[in-house]
Amino acid sequence: MLTPANLAPQVLHWSFIVPQSTELMIGAVAAQLKAKGVKTVGYIGFSDTWGDLVYKALESHAAASGYAIVTNERYARADTSVTGQVLRIISVNPDAVVIGGSGTGGALPHVALVERGYKKPIYHNHGTVNQEFIKVGGKAVAGAVAVTGPLIVPEELPDSFATRAVSLEFTKRYESTFGAGSRNAFAGYAYDGVLLLNAAAPEALKKAKPGTSEFREAIRAALENVRNVVGTHGVYNMNPTNHNGLDERARVLVWVDGGSWRLMK
């Protein structure tokens, strides 16, 4: 699967989720909120499953990180105005705002907050990190902070970072085909999915022949037990109760600086 999802056990048995979970990613935002001493957080997100996932992830870290969520505003992906929602957020004056949108849709509330004088930190999730967000938001989104996979900024990672070499090689190959700056999280997820299959297939072939039910079970079991598969986004270590297998090495904080996403240091 190339998008995060919460699945029932019987479905998860045959499903392997390549992207980072929202809980893992928002955990990095929560840690930043704690480090900055944020006590109140305003939330505005899509009025759909993605908005719910980001909100629940933010909520799951609230107690440990010492903040309270004081708004839960929503907007539709096709909306062109969030004036009412933003005015309600500003009325309670939270220490920071977290936006649960994605892509260019994440820029709408950010721009509205800035236009109405909100000067405190604004944070985004990993669904927002692409160049189109910056193009749409313009100067208003300068300084925006978001969590993302290390694939987005491999050149700025330290040499010791676990995924740096794989991310750099993928970025070089991808952008030589599709153009400078074309790197994106979903291309990396697809690539990591292939790396996982490449790691699992040799083990499955030891037990059964392709095209048989035995092989399908063998490759499922092999995927379930992959160890230290280094991808563009993180290092995968799966087990029967964890069909994602990523840890904190699969996330970094970035910010909009000079019209680009840059690694926060």
C-alpha atoms as one frame of an Amber mdcrd trajectory, in Angstrom:
protein
   0.000   0.000   0.000   1.317   3.437  -0.958  -0.750   5.464   1.511  -1.046
   5.203   5.317  -4.071   3.265   6.529  -5.586   1.750   9.644  -6.728  -1.730
   8.669  -8.624  -4.518  10.385  -6.380  -7.496  11.279  -7.878  -9.791   8.639
  -7.145  -7.221   5.924  -3.730  -6.321   7.307  -2.726  -9.996   7.092  -2.289
  -9.587   3.327  -1.411  -5.880   3.297   1.946  -4.169   3.761   2.039  -0.416
   4.203   5.059   1.349   2.725   4.537   4.986   3.917   5.172   6.213   7.423
   2.184   6.163   9.759   0.622   9.492  10.687   1.383   8.757  14.350   5.094
   8.337  13.583   5.254  11.494  11.485   3.170  13.757  13.696   5.293  12.528
  16.579   8.123  14.641  15.162   5.839  17.696  15.090   4.732  16.961  18.653
   8.354  16.751  19.789   8.994  20.150  18.222   5.924  21.609  19.943   7.196
  20.284  23.261  10.682  21.657  22.647   9.206  25.086  21.883   7.075  25.050
  25.033   3.779  25.119  23.136   0.806  24.653  25.450  -2.159  25.266  23.131
  -2.549  24.073  19.548  -5.144  25.100  17.005  -6.036  22.448  14.425  -7.559
  22.862  10.980  -7.694  20.016   8.497  -9.594  18.415   5.645 -13.123  17.263
   6.404 -12.274  13.739   5.313 -10.287  10.680   6.375  -6.935  12.423   5.983
  -8.022  15.266   8.218  -9.199  12.702  10.767  -5.934  10.727  10.646  -3.793
  13.806  11.235  -6.039  15.042  14.045  -6.035  11.684  15.818  -2.263  11.465
  15.512  -1.868  14.971  16.943  -4.257  14.048  19.739  -2.377  10.826  20.525
   0.799  12.786  21.361  -0.873  15.632  23.268  -0.572  14.356  26.841   3.068
  13.272  26.554   4.054  16.490  24.774   2.239  18.831  27.151  -0.168  20.607
  24.818  -3.949  20.884  24.522  -5.762  21.021  21.181  -8.107  23.993  21.405
  -9.762  23.929  17.951 -10.799  21.255  15.477 -11.763  23.196  12.373 -12.406
  21.472   9.039 -12.675  22.413   5.359 -13.356  20.564   2.122 -10.584  19.916
  -0.383 -12.399  22.002  -2.996 -13.033  25.009  -0.722 -11.635  28.368  -1.786
 -12.121  30.150   1.535 -11.606  29.233   5.192 -12.262  32.680   6.629 -14.742
  31.537   9.267 -12.533  28.683  10.467  -9.433  30.875  10.634 -11.245  33.631
  12.557 -12.319  31.069  15.148  -8.728  29.886  15.508  -7.411  33.415  15.880
 -10.088  34.178  18.486  -8.560  31.614  20.866  -4.974  32.651  19.966  -3.233
  29.264  20.207   0.547  29.052  20.641   0.792  27.195  17.312  -1.428  25.859
  14.539  -1.216  22.427  12.924  -2.752  21.998   9.466  -4.116  18.626   8.362
  -4.343  19.251   4.645  -2.221  17.927   1.812  -0.562  19.287  -1.307  -1.758
  22.684  -2.454  -4.854  22.277  -0.264  -2.636  22.733   2.774  -1.725  26.253
   1.668  -5.252  27.702   1.914  -5.504  27.938   5.734  -1.835  28.865   6.079
  -2.228  31.860   3.761  -5.481  32.864   5.471  -3.860  32.755   8.912  -0.946
  34.929   7.780  -3.236  37.408   6.011  -5.196  37.857   9.235  -2.135  38.594
  11.295  -1.322  35.253  12.885   2.426  35.365  13.569   3.008  32.215  15.603
   4.374  28.896  14.246   2.335  26.948  11.681   3.082  23.244  11.181   2.146
  20.832   8.405   2.106  17.078   7.890   4.043  15.043   5.321   1.198  15.244
   2.783   1.984  18.912   2.222   5.637  18.715   1.252   5.906  19.456  -2.461
   6.880  22.419  -4.626   3.292  23.144  -5.668   2.464  24.051  -2.051   5.169
  26.727  -2.156   4.064  27.995  -5.579   0.460  28.379  -4.403   1.306  29.816
  -0.991   3.978  32.231  -2.169   5.567  34.513   0.406   2.854  33.697   2.930
   4.180  30.162   3.487   7.793  31.204   4.067   8.858  29.633   7.346   6.239
  26.875   7.229   7.448  23.773   9.076   6.521  20.211   8.107   7.551  16.639
   8.724   8.548  14.517   5.745  10.556  11.506   4.676  14.323  11.973   4.247
  13.963  11.473   0.483  12.986  15.136   0.114  16.323  16.532   1.356  19.004
  13.811   0.965  21.718  16.299  -0.017  21.389  18.010   3.372  21.451  14.865
   5.503  24.617  13.946   7.411  26.757  11.227   5.841  25.833   8.908   8.712
  22.078   9.118   8.042  20.792   5.610   7.318  18.952   6.350   4.065  21.180
   9.057   2.595  22.962   6.930  -0.005  19.789   5.237  -1.268  17.856   8.513
  -1.349  20.629  10.301  -3.232  20.908   7.548  -5.836  17.146   7.427  -6.345
  16.912  11.222  -6.610  19.707  11.331  -9.199  18.040   8.676 -11.356  14.514
  10.053 -10.961  15.358  13.684 -11.668  17.538  12.781 -14.645  14.356  11.401
 -16.194  11.655  13.767 -14.938  13.574  16.987 -14.316  15.228  18.851 -11.475
  13.017  19.173  -8.413  10.631  16.431  -9.534  11.407  14.196  -6.547   8.330
  13.427  -4.468   7.319  11.193  -1.619   5.052   8.895  -3.637   7.735   8.063
  -6.184   9.899   7.031  -3.266   7.137   4.902  -1.757   6.740   3.018  -5.044
  10.492   2.459  -5.208  10.626   1.258  -1.603   7.797  -1.166  -2.344   9.909
  -2.697  -5.095  12.896  -2.925  -2.737  10.729  -4.796  -0.229   9.551  -7.238
  -2.889  13.139  -7.723  -4.060  14.118  -8.624  -0.510  11.192 -11.010  -0.026
  11.130 -12.819  -3.374  14.382 -14.843  -2.993  13.151 -16.236   0.332   9.757
 -17.114  -1.129  11.365 -18.862  -4.126  13.127 -21.226  -1.739   9.738 -22.543
  -0.609   7.384 -22.517  -3.607   6.944 -21.777  -7.294   5.378 -18.524  -8.577
   1.725 -18.774  -9.522   0.797 -21.116  -6.681  -1.083 -20.438  -3.485   1.967
 -21.706  -1.620   4.117 -19.032  -3.265   1.644 -16.302  -2.377   1.778 -17.377
   1.249   5.569 -17.704   1.090   6.060 -14.175  -0.232   3.581 -12.827   2.324
   5.545 -14.522   5.104   8.833 -13.282   3.664   7.578  -9.691   3.556   6.403
 -10.070   7.120   9.946 -10.889   8.169  12.120  -8.514   6.128  14.978  -7.037
   8.123  17.036  -3.887   7.586  15.774  -3.090   4.098  17.108   0.422   3.474
  14.750   2.452   1.309  14.454   6.058   0.232  12.202   6.879   3.176  13.541
   4.705   5.976  14.759   1.332   7.164  12.117  -1.424   7.105  11.958  -4.118
   9.787   8.609  -5.903   9.675   7.090  -8.568  11.893   3.694 -10.306  12.260
   2.255  -7.408  14.272   3.902  -4.585  12.300   3.389  -4.558   8.525   5.131
  -1.184   8.120   8.336  -1.517  10.097   9.588   2.075   9.976  11.022   3.997
  12.915  12.241   7.537  13.649  14.854   7.250  10.878  11.961   7.661   8.426
  11.203  11.265   9.322  12.857  14.680   9.302  11.595  18.205   9.866  11.832
  20.650   6.972  10.883  24.285   6.495  10.222  26.646   3.604  13.288  28.795
   3.100  14.085  30.759  -0.033  11.296  29.125  -2.011  12.387  25.558  -1.257
  11.944  22.896   1.385  15.109  22.774   3.486  16.211  20.532   6.319  15.728
  22.024   9.785  18.968  21.813  11.746
